mmCIF file of C-alpha atoms and ligand atoms in Angstrom:
data_model
loop_
_atom_site.group_PDB
_atom_site.id
_atom_site.type_symbol
_atom_site.label_atom_id
_atom_site.label_comp_id
_atom_site.label_asym_id
_atom_site.label_seq_id
_atom_site.Cartn_x
_atom_site.Cartn_y
_atom_site.Cartn_z
ATOM 1 C CA UNK S 1041 13.609 -10.883 -19.056
ATOM 2 C CA UNK S 1042 14.883 -7.331 -19.071
ATOM 3 C CA UNK S 1043 12.753 -4.814 -17.185
ATOM 4 C CA UNK S 1044 12.070 -1.649 -19.096
ATOM 5 C CA UNK S 1045 11.439 1.617 -17.092
ATOM 6 C CA UNK S 1046 9.594 4.239 -19.059
ATOM 7 C CA UNK S 1047 9.046 7.796 -17.742
ATOM 8 C CA UNK S 1048 5.507 8.941 -18.240
ATOM 9 C CA UNK S 1049 5.591 12.620 -17.243
ATOM 10 C CA UNK S 1050 2.019 13.679 -16.338
ATOM 11 C CA UNK S 1051 2.288 16.845 -18.325
ATOM 12 C CA UNK S 1052 3.358 15.211 -21.537
ATOM 13 C CA UNK S 1053 1.422 13.180 -23.999
ATOM 14 C CA UNK S 1054 2.996 9.726 -23.741
ATOM 15 C CA UNK S 1055 0.426 7.958 -25.876
ATOM 16 C CA UNK S 1056 3.046 5.557 -27.343
ATOM 17 C CA UNK S 1057 4.176 4.535 -23.854
ATOM 18 C CA UNK S 1058 0.573 3.949 -22.697
ATOM 19 C CA UNK S 1059 -0.109 1.970 -25.877
ATOM 20 C CA UNK S 1060 2.895 -0.242 -25.297
ATOM 21 C CA UNK S 1061 1.634 -0.904 -21.697
ATOM 22 C CA UNK S 1062 -1.860 -1.631 -22.910
ATOM 23 C CA UNK S 1063 -0.575 -4.007 -25.683
ATOM 24 C CA UNK S 1064 1.494 -5.878 -23.052
ATOM 25 C CA UNK S 1065 -1.422 -6.169 -20.622
ATOM 26 C CA UNK S 1066 -3.747 -7.331 -23.423
ATOM 27 C CA UNK S 1067 -1.239 -9.968 -24.429
ATOM 28 C CA UNK S 1068 -1.265 -11.400 -20.826
ATOM 29 C CA UNK S 1069 1.774 -9.619 -19.323
ATOM 30 C CA UNK S 1070 2.074 -7.746 -16.087
ATOM 31 C CA UNK S 1071 2.991 -3.964 -15.935
ATOM 32 C CA UNK S 1072 3.873 -1.825 -12.909
ATOM 33 C CA UNK S 1073 2.340 1.594 -12.709
ATOM 34 C CA UNK S 1074 1.963 4.445 -10.197
ATOM 35 C CA UNK S 1075 -1.214 5.145 -8.207
ATOM 36 C CA UNK S 1076 -1.787 7.907 -5.682
ATOM 37 C CA UNK S 1077 -1.033 5.432 -2.845
ATOM 38 C CA UNK S 1078 1.845 3.166 -3.929
ATOM 39 C CA UNK S 1079 2.939 1.553 -7.247
ATOM 40 C CA UNK S 1080 0.785 -1.371 -8.376
ATOM 41 C CA UNK S 1081 1.706 -4.503 -10.346
ATOM 42 C CA UNK S 1082 -1.171 -4.843 -12.741
ATOM 43 C CA UNK S 1083 -2.606 -7.721 -14.867
ATOM 44 C CA UNK S 1084 -5.942 -7.830 -16.711
ATOM 45 C CA UNK S 1085 -8.257 -9.075 -13.886
ATOM 46 C CA UNK S 1086 -10.218 -11.346 -16.273
ATOM 47 C CA UNK S 1087 -7.084 -13.165 -17.498
ATOM 48 C CA UNK S 1088 -6.225 -16.070 -15.209
ATOM 49 C CA UNK S 1089 -2.854 -16.714 -16.728
ATOM 50 C CA UNK S 1090 -1.902 -13.023 -16.495
ATOM 51 C CA UNK S 1091 -2.993 -12.852 -12.899
ATOM 52 C CA UNK S 1092 -0.887 -15.924 -12.035
ATOM 53 C CA UNK S 1093 2.152 -13.956 -13.172
ATOM 54 C CA UNK S 1094 1.486 -11.353 -10.443
ATOM 55 C CA UNK S 1095 1.823 -13.940 -7.678
ATOM 56 C CA UNK S 1096 4.919 -15.399 -9.290
ATOM 57 C CA UNK S 1097 6.710 -12.044 -9.729
ATOM 58 C CA UNK S 1098 5.934 -10.958 -6.200
ATOM 59 C CA UNK S 1099 6.448 -14.302 -4.481
ATOM 60 C CA UNK S 1100 2.990 -13.665 -3.002
ATOM 61 C CA UNK S 1101 1.043 -16.381 -1.169
ATOM 62 C CA UNK S 1102 -1.727 -17.444 -3.490
ATOM 63 C CA UNK S 1103 -4.513 -17.303 -0.982
ATOM 64 C CA UNK S 1104 -4.362 -13.490 -0.661
ATOM 65 C CA UNK S 1105 -6.933 -11.711 -2.843
ATOM 66 C CA UNK S 1106 -6.055 -8.836 -5.144
ATOM 67 C CA UNK S 1107 -7.735 -5.444 -5.380
ATOM 68 C CA UNK S 1108 -9.382 -4.876 -8.754
ATOM 69 C CA UNK S 1109 -8.810 -1.391 -10.178
ATOM 70 C CA UNK S 1110 -11.316 0.289 -12.446
ATOM 71 C CA UNK S 1111 -11.185 3.450 -14.546
ATOM 72 C CA UNK S 1112 -14.817 4.601 -14.155
ATOM 73 C CA UNK S 1113 -17.390 4.438 -11.329
ATOM 74 C CA UNK S 1114 -19.946 2.770 -13.674
ATOM 75 C CA UNK S 1115 -17.806 -0.409 -13.946
ATOM 76 C CA UNK S 1116 -18.636 -1.299 -10.308
ATOM 77 C CA UNK S 1117 -21.960 -2.692 -11.544
ATOM 78 C CA UNK S 1118 -20.102 -5.250 -13.716
ATOM 79 C CA UNK S 1119 -18.412 -6.910 -10.699
ATOM 80 C CA UNK S 1120 -20.362 -6.003 -7.564
ATOM 81 C CA UNK S 1121 -23.621 -7.560 -6.295
ATOM 82 C CA UNK S 1122 -25.856 -5.442 -3.987
ATOM 83 C CA UNK S 1123 -24.386 -1.945 -4.151
ATOM 84 C CA UNK S 1124 -25.824 -0.460 -0.963
ATOM 85 C CA UNK S 1125 -26.746 3.176 -0.532
ATOM 86 C CA UNK S 1126 -23.854 3.558 1.881
ATOM 87 C CA UNK S 1127 -21.408 2.174 -0.747
ATOM 88 C CA UNK S 1128 -22.840 4.656 -3.291
ATOM 89 C CA UNK S 1129 -22.243 7.462 -0.836
ATOM 90 C CA UNK S 1130 -18.617 6.459 -0.236
ATOM 91 C CA UNK S 1131 -17.853 6.076 -3.964
ATOM 92 C CA UNK S 1132 -19.433 9.494 -4.537
ATOM 93 C CA UNK S 1133 -17.381 11.093 -1.791
ATOM 94 C CA UNK S 1134 -13.968 9.384 -2.253
ATOM 95 C CA UNK S 1135 -13.628 8.050 -5.746
ATOM 96 C CA UNK S 1136 -11.349 8.386 -7.509
ATOM 97 C CA UNK S 1137 -9.238 7.977 -4.352
ATOM 98 C CA UNK S 1138 -7.432 5.751 -1.816
ATOM 99 C CA UNK S 1139 -10.507 3.785 -0.683
ATOM 100 C CA UNK S 1140 -11.077 0.114 -1.555
ATOM 101 C CA UNK S 1141 -14.666 -1.185 -1.113
ATOM 102 C CA UNK S 1142 -15.321 -4.865 -0.601
ATOM 103 C CA UNK S 1143 -18.569 -6.148 -2.278
ATOM 104 C CA UNK S 1144 -20.206 -9.526 -2.884
ATOM 105 C CA UNK S 1145 -18.874 -10.594 -6.300
ATOM 106 C CA UNK S 1146 -20.871 -11.246 -9.376
ATOM 107 C CA UNK S 1147 -19.698 -14.769 -10.315
ATOM 108 C CA UNK S 1148 -17.573 -15.551 -13.455
ATOM 109 C CA UNK S 1149 -16.556 -11.964 -14.275
ATOM 110 C CA UNK S 1150 -13.155 -11.814 -12.541
ATOM 111 C CA UNK S 1151 -10.466 -14.601 -12.937
ATOM 112 C CA UNK S 1152 -10.763 -17.073 -10.028
ATOM 113 C CA UNK S 1153 -7.179 -16.611 -8.878
ATOM 114 C CA UNK S 1154 -7.602 -12.848 -8.505
ATOM 115 C CA UNK S 1155 -9.923 -13.418 -5.531
ATOM 116 C CA UNK S 1156 -8.918 -16.853 -4.201
ATOM 117 C CA UNK S 1157 -11.127 -18.432 -1.484
ATOM 118 C CA UNK S 1158 -13.518 -15.509 -1.259
ATOM 119 C CA UNK S 1159 -16.920 -14.686 -2.811
ATOM 120 C CA UNK S 1160 -16.192 -11.005 -2.519
ATOM 121 C CA UNK S 1161 -14.154 -8.474 -4.595
ATOM 122 C CA UNK S 1162 -12.340 -5.378 -3.527
ATOM 123 C CA UNK S 1163 -12.798 -2.529 -5.996
ATOM 124 C CA UNK S 1164 -10.969 0.761 -6.244
ATOM 125 C CA UNK S 1165 -10.850 3.669 -8.684
ATOM 126 C CA UNK S 1166 -7.345 5.167 -8.198
ATOM 127 C CA UNK S 1167 -6.809 8.901 -8.298
ATOM 128 C CA UNK S 1168 -3.562 9.155 -10.312
ATOM 129 C CA UNK S 1169 -3.369 10.520 -13.880
ATOM 130 C CA UNK S 1170 -1.160 7.663 -15.103
ATOM 131 C CA UNK S 1171 -3.343 4.888 -13.472
ATOM 132 C CA UNK S 1172 -6.488 6.431 -14.791
ATOM 133 C CA UNK S 1173 -5.234 7.026 -18.307
ATOM 134 C CA UNK S 1174 -3.973 3.417 -18.459
ATOM 135 C CA UNK S 1175 -7.270 2.023 -17.291
ATOM 136 C CA UNK S 1176 -9.286 4.265 -19.571
ATOM 137 C CA UNK S 1177 -7.291 3.258 -22.699
ATOM 138 C CA UNK S 1178 -7.303 -0.444 -21.660
ATOM 139 C CA UNK S 1179 -10.976 -0.470 -20.891
ATOM 140 C CA UNK S 1180 -10.473 -3.594 -18.749
ATOM 141 C CA UNK S 1181 -10.163 -3.993 -14.964
ATOM 142 C CA UNK S 1182 -6.679 -4.388 -13.563
ATOM 143 C CA UNK S 1183 -5.951 -6.658 -10.666
ATOM 144 C CA UNK S 1184 -3.040 -4.988 -8.850
ATOM 145 C CA UNK S 1185 -1.320 -5.523 -5.542
ATOM 146 C CA UNK S 1186 1.554 -3.294 -4.466
ATOM 147 C CA UNK S 1187 4.560 -3.814 -6.773
ATOM 148 C CA UNK S 1188 7.015 -5.031 -4.190
ATOM 149 C CA UNK S 1189 8.401 -8.464 -3.476
ATOM 150 C CA UNK S 1190 6.093 -9.939 -0.840
ATOM 151 C CA UNK S 1191 7.097 -8.846 2.707
ATOM 152 C CA UNK S 1192 8.975 -5.692 1.587
ATOM 153 C CA UNK S 1193 7.669 -2.175 2.014
ATOM 154 C CA UNK S 1194 5.340 -1.095 -0.837
ATOM 155 C CA UNK S 1195 7.137 0.927 -3.519
ATOM 156 C CA UNK S 1196 6.612 4.711 -3.622
ATOM 157 C CA UNK S 1197 9.026 5.258 -6.491
ATOM 158 C CA UNK S 1198 9.693 3.454 -9.714
ATOM 159 C CA UNK S 1199 13.253 2.727 -8.471
ATOM 160 C CA UNK S 1200 11.812 0.741 -5.642
ATOM 161 C CA UNK S 1201 9.838 -1.422 -8.101
ATOM 162 C CA UNK S 1202 13.012 -1.939 -10.200
ATOM 163 C CA UNK S 1203 14.981 -2.951 -7.129
ATOM 164 C CA UNK S 1204 12.443 -5.611 -6.092
ATOM 165 C CA UNK S 1205 11.210 -6.880 -9.490
ATOM 166 C CA UNK S 1206 14.100 -6.389 -11.915
ATOM 167 C CA UNK S 1207 14.165 -9.177 -14.382
ATOM 168 C CA UNK S 1208 10.802 -10.499 -13.215
ATOM 169 C CA UNK S 1209 8.488 -8.070 -15.098
ATOM 170 C CA UNK S 1210 8.747 -6.508 -18.516
ATOM 171 C CA UNK S 1211 7.658 -2.894 -17.916
ATOM 172 C CA UNK S 1212 7.422 -0.208 -15.236
ATOM 173 C CA UNK S 1213 5.669 3.080 -15.934
ATOM 174 C CA UNK S 1214 7.551 5.689 -13.990
ATOM 175 C CA UNK S 1215 5.308 8.525 -12.832
ATOM 176 C CA UNK S 1216 7.547 9.831 -10.079
ATOM 177 C CA UNK S 1217 6.998 9.613 -6.267
ATOM 178 C CA UNK S 1218 3.482 8.604 -5.213
ATOM 179 C CA UNK S 1219 1.481 11.059 -3.009
ATOM 180 C CA UNK S 1220 -0.209 9.277 -0.162
ATOM 181 C CA UNK S 1221 2.583 6.818 0.395
ATOM 182 C CA UNK S 1222 0.527 4.149 2.275
ATOM 183 C CA UNK S 1223 -1.875 1.647 0.662
ATOM 184 C CA UNK S 1224 -5.589 2.366 0.339
ATOM 185 C CA UNK S 1225 -8.087 2.117 3.145
ATOM 186 C CA UNK S 1226 -9.990 -1.221 2.757
ATOM 187 C CA UNK S 1227 -13.586 -1.250 3.976
ATOM 188 C CA UNK S 1228 -15.850 -4.277 3.979
ATOM 189 C CA UNK S 1229 -19.320 -3.222 2.787
ATOM 190 C CA UNK S 1230 -20.830 -6.681 3.067
ATOM 191 C CA UNK S 1231 -21.279 -6.454 6.851
ATOM 192 C CA UNK S 1232 -23.342 -4.149 9.051
ATOM 193 C CA UNK S 1233 -21.934 -1.838 10.095
ATOM 194 C CA UNK S 1234 -19.234 -1.667 7.422
ATOM 195 C CA UNK S 1235 -15.863 -2.676 8.732
ATOM 196 C CA UNK S 1236 -12.464 -1.120 8.061
ATOM 197 C CA UNK S 1237 -10.050 -3.978 7.360
ATOM 198 C CA UNK S 1238 -7.017 -1.887 6.677
ATOM 199 C CA UNK S 1239 -6.543 1.782 7.659
ATOM 200 C CA UNK S 1240 -5.277 4.171 5.023
ATOM 201 C CA UNK S 1241 -5.390 7.730 3.651
ATOM 202 C CA UNK S 1242 -9.198 7.878 3.907
ATOM 203 C CA UNK S 1243 -9.626 7.856 7.717
ATOM 204 C CA UNK S 1244 -12.396 6.406 9.861
ATOM 205 C CA UNK S 1245 -13.408 9.993 10.728
ATOM 206 C CA UNK S 1246 -13.724 10.932 7.022
ATOM 207 C CA UNK S 1247 -15.852 7.784 6.355
ATOM 208 C CA UNK S 1248 -18.118 8.311 9.366
ATOM 209 C CA UNK S 1249 -18.730 11.924 8.333
ATOM 210 C CA UNK S 1250 -20.322 10.449 5.160
ATOM 211 C CA UNK S 1251 -22.083 7.246 6.348
ATOM 212 C CA UNK S 1252 -22.102 7.200 10.179
ATOM 213 C CA UNK S 1253 -20.514 4.569 12.459
ATOM 214 C CA UNK S 1254 -18.242 1.935 11.073
ATOM 215 C CA UNK S 1255 -16.040 -0.734 12.764
ATOM 216 C CA UNK S 1256 -12.456 0.410 13.228
ATOM 217 C CA UNK S 1257 -9.478 -1.425 11.830
ATOM 218 C CA UNK S 1258 -7.989 -2.366 15.224
ATOM 219 C CA UNK S 1259 -11.347 -3.969 16.050
ATOM 220 C CA UNK S 1260 -11.523 -6.064 12.918
ATOM 221 C CA UNK S 1261 -7.838 -7.092 13.183
ATOM 222 C CA UNK S 1262 -7.889 -8.600 16.676
ATOM 223 C CA UNK S 1263 -10.416 -11.242 15.693
ATOM 224 C CA UNK S 1264 -9.120 -14.767 15.201
ATOM 225 C CA UNK S 1265 -9.214 -15.108 11.453
ATOM 226 C CA UNK S 1266 -8.190 -11.981 9.685
ATOM 227 C CA UNK S 1267 -11.007 -10.995 7.331
ATOM 228 C CA UNK S 1268 -8.446 -9.364 5.099
ATOM 229 C CA UNK S 1269 -6.235 -12.332 4.418
ATOM 230 C CA UNK S 1270 -3.211 -10.116 3.607
ATOM 231 C CA UNK S 1271 -3.128 -8.909 7.234
ATOM 232 C CA UNK S 1272 -1.763 -12.226 8.545
ATOM 233 C CA UNK S 1273 1.486 -12.043 6.659
ATOM 234 C CA UNK S 1274 4.758 -10.260 7.549
ATOM 235 C CA UNK S 1275 4.912 -6.887 6.039
ATOM 236 C CA UNK S 1276 6.966 -3.813 5.345
ATOM 237 C CA UNK S 1277 10.085 -5.298 6.857
ATOM 238 C CA UNK S 1278 13.603 -3.898 6.194
ATOM 239 C CA UNK S 1279 16.535 -6.303 6.744
ATOM 240 C CA UNK S 1280 17.450 -5.090 10.256
ATOM 241 C CA UNK S 1281 14.902 -5.491 13.057
ATOM 242 C CA UNK S 1282 12.702 -2.491 13.745
ATOM 243 C CA UNK S 1283 11.893 -1.237 17.312
ATOM 244 C CA UNK S 1284 9.236 1.380 17.953
ATOM 245 C CA UNK S 1285 10.321 4.220 20.317
ATOM 246 C CA UNK S 1286 8.432 6.984 22.101
ATOM 247 C CA UNK S 1287 8.733 10.500 20.459
ATOM 248 C CA UNK S 1288 10.952 11.991 23.180
ATOM 249 C CA UNK S 1289 14.338 13.542 22.571
ATOM 250 C CA UNK S 1290 15.863 12.440 25.881
ATOM 251 C CA UNK S 1291 14.647 8.776 25.580
ATOM 252 C CA UNK S 1292 15.971 8.585 22.022
ATOM 253 C CA UNK S 1293 19.389 9.899 22.898
ATOM 254 C CA UNK S 1294 19.640 7.620 25.919
ATOM 255 C CA UNK S 1295 18.729 4.714 23.745
ATOM 256 C CA UNK S 1296 21.303 5.659 21.153
ATOM 257 C CA UNK S 1297 23.992 5.978 23.861
ATOM 258 C CA UNK S 1298 23.146 2.575 25.212
ATOM 259 C CA UNK S 1299 23.467 1.009 21.816
ATOM 260 C CA UNK S 1300 26.697 2.790 21.122
ATOM 261 C CA UNK S 1301 28.198 1.368 24.368
ATOM 262 C CA UNK S 1302 27.170 -2.083 23.190
ATOM 263 C CA UNK S 1303 28.853 -1.423 19.837
ATOM 264 C CA UNK S 1304 25.603 -1.532 17.837
ATOM 265 C CA UNK S 1305 24.907 0.657 14.866
ATOM 266 C CA UNK S 1306 21.535 2.258 14.731
ATOM 267 C CA UNK S 1307 19.380 3.926 11.985
ATOM 268 C CA UNK S 1308 16.601 6.126 13.139
ATOM 269 C CA UNK S 1309 13.400 6.943 11.232
ATOM 270 C CA UNK S 1310 11.767 9.982 12.800
ATOM 271 C CA UNK S 1311 10.461 13.515 12.513
ATOM 272 C CA UNK S 1312 12.592 16.442 11.562
ATOM 273 C CA UNK S 1313 12.486 17.860 15.145
ATOM 274 C CA UNK S 1314 14.264 14.862 16.720
ATOM 275 C CA UNK S 1315 17.084 14.607 14.232
ATOM 276 C CA UNK S 1316 20.285 13.913 16.109
ATOM 277 C CA UNK S 1317 23.924 13.249 15.143
ATOM 278 C CA UNK S 1318 24.036 10.594 17.776
ATOM 279 C CA UNK S 1319 22.328 8.273 15.452
ATOM 280 C CA UNK S 1320 24.598 6.548 12.943
ATOM 281 C CA UNK S 1321 21.902 7.308 10.337
ATOM 282 C CA UNK S 1322 18.881 9.533 10.802
ATOM 283 C CA UNK S 1323 16.116 9.438 8.143
ATOM 284 C CA UNK S 1324 13.934 12.497 8.632
ATOM 285 C CA UNK S 1325 10.501 11.946 7.133
ATOM 286 C CA UNK S 1326 8.840 15.281 7.860
ATOM 287 C CA UNK S 1327 7.588 17.671 10.527
ATOM 288 C CA UNK S 1328 5.947 15.777 13.456
ATOM 289 C CA UNK S 1329 2.829 17.913 13.011
ATOM 290 C CA UNK S 1330 2.476 16.822 9.350
ATOM 291 C CA UNK S 1331 1.499 13.184 9.504
ATOM 292 C CA UNK S 1332 0.570 13.183 5.749
ATOM 293 C CA UNK S 1333 4.120 14.141 4.871
ATOM 294 C CA UNK S 1334 5.559 11.516 7.220
ATOM 295 C CA UNK S 1335 3.223 8.883 5.557
ATOM 296 C CA UNK S 1336 4.486 9.916 2.125
ATOM 297 C CA UNK S 1337 8.069 9.310 3.132
ATOM 298 C CA UNK S 1338 7.816 6.299 5.434
ATOM 299 C CA UNK S 1339 8.400 3.438 2.956
ATOM 300 C CA UNK S 1340 11.234 5.128 1.227
ATOM 301 C CA UNK S 1341 12.950 5.599 4.674
ATOM 302 C CA UNK S 1342 12.382 1.886 5.489
ATOM 303 C CA UNK S 1343 14.057 0.992 2.272
ATOM 304 C CA UNK S 1344 16.925 3.382 2.841
ATOM 305 C CA UNK S 1345 17.701 1.524 6.031
ATOM 306 C CA UNK S 1346 18.546 -1.516 3.872
ATOM 307 C CA UNK S 1347 21.319 0.622 2.323
ATOM 308 C CA UNK S 1348 22.970 1.106 5.646
ATOM 309 C CA UNK S 1349 25.068 -1.206 7.875
ATOM 310 C CA UNK S 1350 22.625 -0.633 10.794
ATOM 311 C CA UNK S 1351 22.226 -3.538 13.209
ATOM 312 C CA UNK S 1352 18.769 -2.285 14.174
ATOM 313 C CA UNK S 1353 16.366 0.433 13.387
ATOM 314 C CA UNK S 1354 14.501 2.677 15.884
ATOM 315 C CA UNK S 1355 11.253 4.100 14.441
ATOM 316 C CA UNK S 1356 9.760 7.033 16.351
ATOM 317 C CA UNK S 1357 6.030 6.739 17.166
ATOM 318 C CA UNK S 1358 3.594 9.347 15.956
ATOM 319 C CA UNK S 1359 0.017 10.252 16.735
ATOM 320 C CA UNK S 1360 -2.811 7.789 16.087
ATOM 321 C CA UNK S 1361 -5.101 10.572 15.006
ATOM 322 C CA UNK S 1362 -6.264 10.779 11.352
ATOM 323 C CA UNK S 1363 -3.673 9.265 8.983
ATOM 324 C CA UNK S 1364 -1.605 8.478 12.085
ATOM 325 C CA UNK S 1365 -3.639 5.295 12.559
ATOM 326 C CA UNK S 1366 -2.631 3.988 9.121
ATOM 327 C CA UNK S 1367 1.026 5.158 9.719
ATOM 328 C CA UNK S 1368 1.313 3.410 13.093
ATOM 329 C CA UNK S 1369 -0.480 0.332 11.703
ATOM 330 C CA UNK S 1370 2.286 -0.089 9.089
ATOM 331 C CA UNK S 1371 5.074 0.776 11.489
ATOM 332 C CA UNK S 1372 3.758 -1.789 14.039
ATOM 333 C CA UNK S 1373 3.802 -4.470 11.349
ATOM 334 C CA UNK S 1374 7.361 -3.479 10.247
ATOM 335 C CA UNK S 1375 8.374 -3.818 13.963
ATOM 336 C CA UNK S 1376 6.517 -7.092 14.272
ATOM 337 C CA UNK S 1377 5.462 -6.025 17.740
ATOM 338 C CA UNK S 1378 8.928 -4.965 18.990
ATOM 339 C CA UNK S 1379 9.265 -1.876 21.128
ATOM 340 C CA UNK S 1380 12.387 -0.285 22.658
ATOM 341 C CA UNK S 1381 12.484 -0.750 26.423
ATOM 342 C CA UNK S 1382 15.436 0.225 28.549
HETATM 343 O O1 LIG Z 640 -3.380 1.247 -2.438
HETATM 344 C C1 LIG Z 640 -3.548 0.093 -2.670
HETATM 345 O O2 LIG Z 640 -4.545 -0.518 -2.184
HETATM 346 C C2 LIG Z 640 -2.513 -0.652 -3.489
HETATM 347 C C3 LIG Z 640 -2.518 0.030 -4.892
HETATM 348 C C4 LIG Z 640 -1.671 -0.645 -5.939
HETATM 349 O O3 LIG Z 640 -3.829 0.127 -5.378
HETATM 350 N N1 LIG Z 640 -2.754 -1.995 -3.605
HETATM 351 C C5 LIG Z 640 -2.505 -2.847 -2.508
HETATM 352 O O4 LIG Z 640 -2.786 -4.201 -2.761
HETATM 353 O O5 LIG Z 640 -2.131 -2.527 -1.426
HETATM 354 P P1 LIG Z 640 -2.302 -5.417 -1.855
HETATM 355 O O6 LIG Z 640 -2.662 -6.562 -2.584
HETATM 356 O O7 LIG Z 640 -0.828 -5.174 -1.499
HETATM 357 O O8 LIG Z 640 -3.223 -5.250 -0.592
HETATM 358 C C6 LIG Z 640 -4.608 -5.605 -0.707
HETATM 359 C C7 LIG Z 640 -5.165 -5.898 0.667
HETATM 360 C C8 LIG Z 640 -4.666 -7.286 1.227
HETATM 361 O O9 LIG Z 640 -4.447 -7.090 2.566
HETATM 362 C C9 LIG Z 640 -5.853 -8.188 0.800
HETATM 363 O O10 LIG Z 640 -5.890 -9.300 1.716
HETATM 364 C C10 LIG Z 640 -6.999 -7.322 0.937
HETATM 365 O O11 LIG Z 640 -6.570 -6.008 0.502
HETATM 366 N N2 LIG Z 640 -8.118 -7.693 0.093
HETATM 367 C C11 LIG Z 640 -8.233 -7.594 -1.237
HETATM 368 N N3 LIG Z 640 -9.412 -8.153 -1.726
HETATM 369 C C12 LIG Z 640 -10.058 -8.512 -0.606
HETATM 370 C C13 LIG Z 640 -11.349 -9.195 -0.385
HETATM 371 N N4 LIG Z 640 -12.134 -9.517 -1.399
HETATM 372 N N5 LIG Z 640 -11.766 -9.520 0.867
HETATM 373 C C14 LIG Z 640 -10.900 -9.119 1.878
HETATM 374 N N6 LIG Z 640 -9.668 -8.557 1.781
HETATM 375 C C15 LIG Z 640 -9.250 -8.233 0.564
HETATM 376 MG MG1 LIG Z 641 0.990 -5.113 -0.515
#
């Protein structure tokens, strides 16, 4: 299969390209498309055979449920049982946007393999012109995980999708670089208080300002069985091992010197302010005071490390405030718990 990449400039009318994508989806194919968070790999969520192709293309464990994307708020009622007042408030405040709400699922609406082993469904209305236009022409829900090979960082550019899924999927809609750069916040609305299962661009503080106290992601994650099945798998990992390191110029330069003496080559992912020629490669991802910008650029930098001959990667820690919680959550997973110690 040859993978076709089609530019869909947001300012142009690409009706033909959209129609081609819609035709493919309706005939049971998968199509990659941009959202405001990361690129998704979509299949019609009611089509079991199409959904099976998502797992196959990604190499994704088949016990990990998919988020179902919808093009209008009203569609929630087709798939979700018991839409609480709190859920209504969150949808009103943050949709379209990077927030996935977990509801009890109305049976027999969504293909079984889209939500394996659970009686719930995660729904999200994305805030990206291409995703919304696609959904609104299609008029069907799209099951869509991030469009990377399982275990790799999520794609924030069409080129990342192409790199991972070349020859495995027929079409990528290229809408340029995504904005948020980290996957959506996932919140379980079936429990009291609601529980954040995965931190993202919509922060705990933003949610609590609308509906009051919720359980934080780090609280839900430490429990024995992860409630968000995806959280138990290795994630976001470049080829070389990642080590977290404190945001301190002196510590960083000492570490780089120590590795140089050992003859090891190091790539650094960090803020503009700490950029140093002592690193063999330094990927600057933004001003340290601008965590949103750093989030936008994180996955691209993790992927750029794969293009180097680095023996290891040092990733500079950031604040845990606001989007910093999601940023550090992904970085900690990429590092698999490793931290630089001298
Ligand atoms: O921003 C995003 O959410 C992107 C874009 C494409 O929308 N999608 C995405 O999907 O990140 P994925 O499949 O890579 O991650 C979905 C996460 C997984 O950790 C999965 O376990 C969890 O959400 N999830 C999905 N449905 C769930 C459910 N019903 N119950 C619990 N967790 C669920
Ligand atoms: Mg993913």
